[in-house]
CSV table of N, CA and C and ligand atoms in Angstrom, one decimal:
chain,number,residue,atom,x,y,z
F,1,MET,N,78.3,99.3,80.9
F,1,MET,CA,77.3,98.6,82.4
F,1,MET,C,77.7,99.8,83.6
F,2,GLN,N,76.7,99.7,83.7
F,2,GLN,CA,75.6,100.9,84.4
F,2,GLN,C,75.3,99.7,85.5
F,3,GLU,N,77.0,100.0,87.6
F,3,GLU,CA,76.2,99.1,88.1
F,3,GLU,C,75.9,100.1,89.5
F,4,LYS,N,75.1,100.1,89.7
F,4,LYS,CA,74.0,101.8,91.4
F,4,LYS,C,74.8,101.1,92.5
F,5,PRO,N,76.2,101.3,92.5
F,5,PRO,CA,76.3,101.3,93.8
F,5,PRO,C,76.1,100.9,95.3
F,6,VAL,N,75.8,99.3,95.9
F,6,VAL,CA,74.8,99.4,97.0
F,6,VAL,C,76.2,99.0,98.2
F,7,PHE,N,76.3,99.7,98.9
F,7,PHE,CA,77.1,99.5,100.0
F,7,PHE,C,76.5,99.1,101.5
F,8,LYS,N,76.7,98.7,102.8
F,8,LYS,CA,76.5,98.2,104.1
F,8,LYS,C,78.3,98.2,104.4
F,9,ILE,N,78.2,98.7,106.7
F,9,ILE,CA,79.2,99.2,107.5
F,9,ILE,C,80.4,97.8,106.5
F,10,GLY,N,81.4,98.0,106.9
F,10,GLY,CA,82.4,96.9,106.3
F,10,GLY,C,83.1,97.4,104.8
F,11,ASP,N,81.8,97.6,103.6
F,11,ASP,CA,82.4,98.5,102.9
F,11,ASP,C,84.1,98.9,102.9
F,12,ARG,N,84.2,98.6,101.9
F,12,ARG,CA,85.7,99.3,101.2
F,12,ARG,C,85.6,100.2,100.5
F,13,VAL,N,86.0,101.4,100.5
F,13,VAL,CA,85.8,102.6,99.1
F,13,VAL,C,87.3,102.8,99.3
F,14,ASP,N,87.4,103.2,98.3
F,14,ASP,CA,88.9,103.9,98.0
F,14,ASP,C,89.1,105.8,97.9
F,15,GLN,N,89.7,106.2,99.4
F,15,GLN,CA,89.3,107.4,99.6
F,15,GLN,C,90.2,108.5,100.0
F,16,MET,N,90.6,109.4,99.4
F,16,MET,CA,92.2,110.0,99.7
F,16,MET,C,92.4,110.5,101.6
F,17,CYS,N,93.2,109.7,102.5
F,17,CYS,CA,93.9,110.2,103.0
F,17,CYS,C,94.5,111.2,103.8
F,18,LYS,N,93.6,112.0,104.5
F,18,LYS,CA,94.8,113.6,104.5
F,18,LYS,C,96.0,113.4,105.6
F,19,THR,N,95.9,112.5,106.7
F,19,THR,CA,96.6,112.1,107.6
F,19,THR,C,97.7,111.3,107.3
F,20,CYS,N,97.2,110.0,106.1
F,20,CYS,CA,98.1,110.0,105.9
F,20,CYS,C,98.6,110.3,104.2
F,21,ASN,N,97.9,111.3,103.3
F,21,ASN,CA,98.5,111.7,102.8
F,21,ASN,C,98.5,110.5,101.3
F,22,GLU,N,97.5,109.5,101.0
F,22,GLU,CA,97.6,109.0,100.3
F,22,GLU,C,96.4,107.9,100.0
F,23,GLU,N,95.9,107.9,98.7
F,23,GLU,CA,95.1,107.5,98.7
F,23,GLU,C,94.7,105.8,98.3
F,24,ARG,N,94.0,105.2,100.1
F,24,ARG,CA,93.9,103.9,100.5
F,24,ARG,C,92.7,103.3,100.4
F,25,GLY,N,91.9,101.9,100.6
F,25,GLY,CA,90.9,101.7,100.3
F,25,GLY,C,90.2,102.1,102.3
F,26,HIS,N,89.6,102.8,102.2
F,26,HIS,CA,88.8,102.7,103.6
F,26,HIS,C,87.8,102.2,104.6
F,27,ILE,N,87.2,101.9,105.5
F,27,ILE,CA,86.0,101.4,105.9
F,27,ILE,C,84.7,102.6,105.8
F,28,VAL,N,83.5,101.9,105.9
F,28,VAL,CA,82.7,101.6,106.0
F,28,VAL,C,82.4,102.1,107.1
F,29,LEU,N,82.0,103.2,107.8
F,29,LEU,CA,81.5,103.2,109.7
F,29,LEU,C,80.6,103.5,109.6
F,30,SER,N,79.4,104.2,108.8
F,30,SER,CA,77.9,104.8,108.7
F,30,SER,C,77.2,104.5,107.7
F,31,LEU,N,76.3,104.7,108.0
F,31,LEU,CA,75.1,105.1,106.2
F,31,LEU,C,73.8,105.6,106.6
F,32,SER,N,73.8,106.8,106.2
F,32,SER,CA,72.6,107.2,106.3
F,32,SER,C,71.1,106.4,105.2
F,33,LYS,N,70.0,107.1,106.3
F,33,LYS,CA,68.5,106.0,106.5
F,33,LYS,C,68.2,105.7,104.6
F,34,ILE,N,69.4,106.7,104.0
F,34,ILE,CA,68.3,106.3,101.6
F,34,ILE,C,70.1,105.8,102.0
F,35,GLY,N,70.9,105.2,102.8
F,35,GLY,CA,72.0,103.8,102.1
F,35,GLY,C,72.8,104.8,101.4
F,36,ARG,N,73.3,105.8,101.8
F,36,ARG,CA,74.8,107.0,101.5
F,36,ARG,C,75.5,106.8,102.1
F,37,ILE,N,76.7,106.7,102.3
F,37,ILE,CA,78.1,106.2,103.0
F,37,ILE,C,77.9,107.8,103.9
F,38,THR,N,77.6,108.0,104.9
F,38,THR,CA,78.3,109.4,105.9
F,38,THR,C,80.4,109.3,106.2
F,39,ARG,N,79.7,108.1,107.5
F,39,ARG,CA,81.4,108.1,107.5
F,39,ARG,C,82.7,107.0,107.2
F,40,VAL,N,84.0,107.4,107.2
F,40,VAL,CA,84.8,106.6,106.8
F,40,VAL,C,85.6,106.1,107.5
F,41,GLY,N,86.5,105.3,108.3
F,41,GLY,CA,88.1,105.1,108.6
F,41,GLY,C,89.0,105.1,107.8
F,42,CYS,N,89.9,105.0,108.0
F,42,CYS,CA,91.1,104.8,107.7
F,42,CYS,C,91.8,103.8,108.4
F,43,PRO,N,92.1,102.3,107.7
F,43,PRO,CA,92.7,101.4,108.5
F,43,PRO,C,94.2,101.9,108.8
F,44,MET,N,94.9,102.4,108.4
F,44,MET,CA,96.3,102.8,108.5
F,44,MET,C,96.1,103.6,110.0
F,45,CYS,N,95.8,104.5,109.8
F,45,CYS,CA,96.0,106.2,110.9
F,45,CYS,C,94.7,105.5,112.2
F,46,ALA,N,94.2,104.9,111.4
F,46,ALA,CA,92.6,105.3,111.9
F,46,ALA,C,91.8,106.1,112.1
F,47,SER,N,91.7,107.1,111.8
F,47,SER,CA,91.5,108.3,111.6
F,47,SER,C,89.7,108.5,110.7
F,48,ARG,N,88.7,108.6,111.5
F,48,ARG,CA,87.1,108.7,110.9
F,48,ARG,C,87.0,110.2,110.7
F,49,VAL,N,86.7,110.1,109.2
F,49,VAL,CA,86.6,110.7,108.6
F,49,VAL,C,85.2,110.7,107.8
F,50,MET,N,84.6,112.3,107.4
F,50,MET,CA,83.6,111.8,106.5
F,50,MET,C,84.0,111.7,104.7
F,51,TYR,N,82.8,110.7,104.6
F,51,TYR,CA,83.0,110.5,103.4
F,51,TYR,C,82.7,111.8,102.4
F,52,ARG,N,83.4,112.1,100.9
F,52,ARG,CA,83.5,113.0,100.1
F,52,ARG,C,82.9,112.0,99.2
F,53,ALA,N,81.5,112.1,99.1
F,53,ALA,CA,81.0,111.9,97.4
F,53,ALA,C,81.7,112.3,96.3
F,54,GLY,N,81.9,111.3,95.4
F,54,GLY,CA,82.8,111.8,94.0
F,54,GLY,C,84.4,111.7,94.1
F,55,THR,N,84.7,111.6,95.4
F,55,THR,CA,85.9,111.4,95.3
F,55,THR,C,86.9,109.9,95.4
F,56,THR,N,85.6,109.6,95.8
F,56,THR,CA,85.8,107.5,96.1
F,56,THR,C,85.3,107.4,95.2
F,57,ARG,N,85.8,105.8,95.1
F,57,ARG,CA,85.3,105.2,94.0
F,57,ARG,C,85.4,103.3,94.8
F,58,ARG,N,85.0,102.3,94.1
F,58,ARG,CA,84.9,101.1,95.2
F,58,ARG,C,86.3,100.2,94.9
F,59,ALA,N,86.6,100.4,95.8
F,59,ALA,CA,88.3,99.4,96.0
F,59,ALA,C,88.2,98.7,95.0
F,60,SER,N,87.7,97.6,94.4
F,60,SER,CA,87.3,96.2,94.4
F,60,SER,C,88.0,96.8,92.8
F,61,SER,N,87.5,97.8,91.9
F,61,SER,CA,88.4,98.7,90.4
F,61,SER,C,89.8,97.6,90.5
F,62,LYS,N,90.6,97.6,91.8
F,62,LYS,CA,91.8,98.2,91.9
F,62,LYS,C,92.4,96.3,92.1
F,63,VAL,N,92.6,95.3,91.5
F,63,VAL,CA,92.7,94.2,92.0
F,63,VAL,C,94.3,93.0,92.0
F,64,GLY,N,94.3,93.4,93.2
F,64,GLY,CA,95.3,92.9,93.7
F,64,GLY,C,95.7,91.2,92.5
F,65,ALA,N,97.2,90.9,93.4
F,65,ALA,CA,97.5,89.9,93.0
F,65,ALA,C,96.7,88.7,93.8
F,66,PRO,N,96.7,87.3,93.8
F,66,PRO,CA,96.4,86.8,94.2
F,66,PRO,C,97.0,86.3,95.0
F,67,TYR,N,96.8,85.8,96.6
F,67,TYR,CA,97.5,85.3,97.6
F,67,TYR,C,98.2,84.6,97.6
F,68,ASP,N,100.3,84.4,98.4
F,68,ASP,CA,100.9,83.1,98.0
F,68,ASP,C,101.7,83.5,99.1
F,69,ARG,N,101.7,82.4,100.5
F,69,ARG,CA,101.8,83.0,100.7
F,69,ARG,C,103.7,82.8,100.7
F,70,THR,N,104.3,82.1,100.2
F,70,THR,CA,105.9,82.2,99.8
F,70,THR,C,106.4,83.8,99.1
F,71,ARG,N,105.2,84.3,99.4
F,71,ARG,CA,105.5,85.8,98.7
F,71,ARG,C,105.6,87.1,99.7
F,72,ALA,N,106.5,87.9,99.6
F,72,ALA,CA,107.0,88.7,100.6
F,72,ALA,C,105.9,90.0,100.4
F,73,TYR,N,105.2,90.6,101.3
F,73,TYR,CA,104.1,92.1,101.4
F,73,TYR,C,105.2,93.0,101.8
F,74,ARG,N,104.3,93.8,101.3
F,74,ARG,CA,104.5,95.8,102.1
F,74,ARG,C,103.1,96.0,103.0
F,75,LYS,N,103.3,96.6,103.7
F,75,LYS,CA,101.9,97.7,104.1
F,75,LYS,C,101.5,98.6,102.7
F,76,GLY,N,100.3,97.9,102.3
F,76,GLY,CA,99.7,98.8,102.0
F,76,GLY,C,99.3,98.2,100.5
F,77,GLN,N,99.9,96.8,100.5
F,77,GLN,CA,99.4,95.8,99.2
F,77,GLN,C,98.2,95.3,98.8
F,78,THR,N,97.7,95.0,97.9
F,78,THR,CA,96.6,94.3,97.9
F,78,THR,C,96.9,93.4,97.0
F,79,LEU,N,96.1,92.3,97.9
F,79,LEU,CA,95.7,91.3,97.8
F,79,LEU,C,94.8,90.3,96.9
F,80,MET,N,94.8,89.0,96.4
F,80,MET,CA,93.6,88.3,96.4
F,80,MET,C,93.3,87.4,96.7
F,81,HIS,N,92.5,86.2,97.6
F,81,HIS,CA,92.7,85.1,98.7
F,81,HIS,C,91.4,84.1,97.8
F,82,PRO,N,91.8,83.3,97.8
F,82,PRO,CA,90.3,82.5,96.9
F,82,PRO,C,89.4,82.2,97.7
F,83,THR,N,89.6,82.1,99.3
F,83,THR,CA,87.8,82.4,100.3
F,83,THR,C,87.7,84.1,100.5
F,84,PHE,N,88.7,85.0,100.0
F,84,PHE,CA,88.7,86.0,101.5
F,84,PHE,C,87.6,87.5,100.6
F,85,GLY,N,88.6,86.4,99.1
F,85,GLY,CA,88.6,87.9,98.2
F,85,GLY,C,89.4,88.9,98.2
F,86,GLU,N,88.8,90.3,98.4
F,86,GLU,CA,90.5,91.0,98.5
F,86,GLU,C,90.6,92.0,99.5
F,87,GLY,N,92.2,92.5,99.7
F,87,GLY,CA,93.2,92.0,100.5
F,87,GLY,C,93.5,93.0,100.0
F,88,GLU,N,94.5,93.6,102.0
F,88,GLU,CA,94.6,94.9,101.5
F,88,GLU,C,95.3,94.7,103.0
F,89,VAL,N,97.9,94.8,103.0
F,89,VAL,CA,97.4,94.0,104.1
F,89,VAL,C,97.7,96.0,104.7
F,90,THR,N,97.4,95.2,105.5
F,90,THR,CA,97.8,97.3,107.1
F,90,THR,C,99.4,97.0,108.0
F,91,ALA,N,99.3,96.0,108.3
F,91,ALA,CA,100.4,95.5,109.0
F,91,ALA,C,101.4,94.7,109.2
F,92,ILE,N,102.9,94.8,108.9
F,92,ILE,CA,103.1,93.4,109.0
F,92,ILE,C,104.1,92.9,110.8
F,93,ILE,N,103.5,92.3,111.3
F,93,ILE,CA,103.5,91.9,112.3
F,93,ILE,C,104.7,91.1,113.1
F,94,GLU,N,105.2,90.1,112.5
F,94,GLU,CA,106.0,89.1,112.4
F,94,GLU,C,106.7,89.6,110.9
F,95,PRO,N,108.1,89.4,111.0
F,95,PRO,CA,108.6,88.7,109.6
F,95,PRO,C,108.0,88.1,108.5
F,96,GLN,N,107.6,87.1,109.9
F,96,GLN,CA,106.2,86.3,108.6
F,96,GLN,C,105.0,86.1,109.4
F,97,LYS,N,104.7,87.1,109.4
F,97,LYS,CA,103.2,88.1,109.7
F,97,LYS,C,102.8,89.2,109.5
F,98,MET,N,101.1,88.9,109.2
F,98,MET,CA,101.1,90.2,108.5
F,98,MET,C,100.2,90.2,108.5
F,99,ASP,N,99.0,91.6,109.3
F,99,ASP,CA,97.7,91.7,108.8
F,99,ASP,C,97.1,91.7,107.4
F,100,VAL,N,96.2,91.9,107.3
F,100,VAL,CA,95.6,91.6,106.2
F,100,VAL,C,94.2,91.7,106.5
F,101,LEU,N,93.3,93.3,105.8
F,101,LEU,CA,92.1,94.1,105.8
F,101,LEU,C,91.2,93.5,104.3
F,102,PHE,N,90.5,92.1,104.9
F,102,PHE,CA,89.3,92.1,103.9
F,102,PHE,C,88.1,92.5,104.1
F,103,ALA,N,87.4,92.5,103.0
F,103,ALA,CA,85.7,92.9,103.5
F,103,ALA,C,85.3,92.9,104.4
F,104,ASP,N,85.2,92.0,104.8
F,104,ASP,CA,84.3,91.6,106.6
F,104,ASP,C,85.3,91.8,107.8
F,105,ARG,N,86.2,91.8,107.6
F,105,ARG,CA,87.4,92.3,108.5
F,105,ARG,C,88.5,91.7,108.6
F,106,ILE,N,89.8,92.2,109.6
F,106,ILE,CA,91.2,92.1,109.3
F,106,ILE,C,91.7,90.4,109.9
F,107,ARG,N,92.7,89.8,108.8
F,107,ARG,CA,92.8,88.0,109.0
F,107,ARG,C,94.5,88.5,109.0
F,108,ARG,N,94.7,87.5,110.0
F,108,ARG,CA,96.7,87.2,109.6
F,108,ARG,C,96.5,86.1,109.3
F,109,MET,N,97.5,87.0,108.5
F,109,MET,CA,97.6,85.5,107.2
F,109,MET,C,100.2,85.1,107.6
F,110,MET,N,100.1,84.5,106.5
F,110,MET,CA,101.6,84.2,106.6
F,110,MET,C,102.2,85.4,105.0
F,111,GLN,N,103.4,85.4,105.8
F,111,GLN,CA,103.9,85.6,104.3
F,111,GLN,C,105.2,85.2,104.3
F,112,ALA,N,106.3,85.3,103.3
F,112,ALA,CA,107.6,85.3,103.3
F,112,ALA,C,108.6,85.7,104.0
F,113,HIS,N,109.4,85.4,104.4
F,113,HIS,CA,110.5,86.2,105.6
F,113,HIS,C,111.1,87.2,104.1
F,114,SER,N,110.6,88.5,104.4
F,114,SER,CA,110.8,89.4,103.4
F,114,SER,C,112.7,90.0,103.8
U,1,LIG,ZN1,95.4,107.3,107.4
């Protein structure tokens, strides 16, 4: 299956974050005229870095478990929401609230008390 990746601003790509020292989904911040990603941002540490082709793959290659509000989530966990699609927990706000980064934006979601 040969799928040519087409990216747009706001898409997520996995890239190694030097600040976090962890590979995670970064948000595409800018594209070149021919549609190549030039800059990406880390949702955890907010660092903006050059996109390094070859070191990244589509974030959708790893699929999180279906979202379950009775579950307790940790920062960095991925989940699959029936409406919003794949998301990654970027912050635990309160014991029962968390911010989840979806393909388009961050949404505040319920979670179980952990
Ligand atoms: Zn980072």
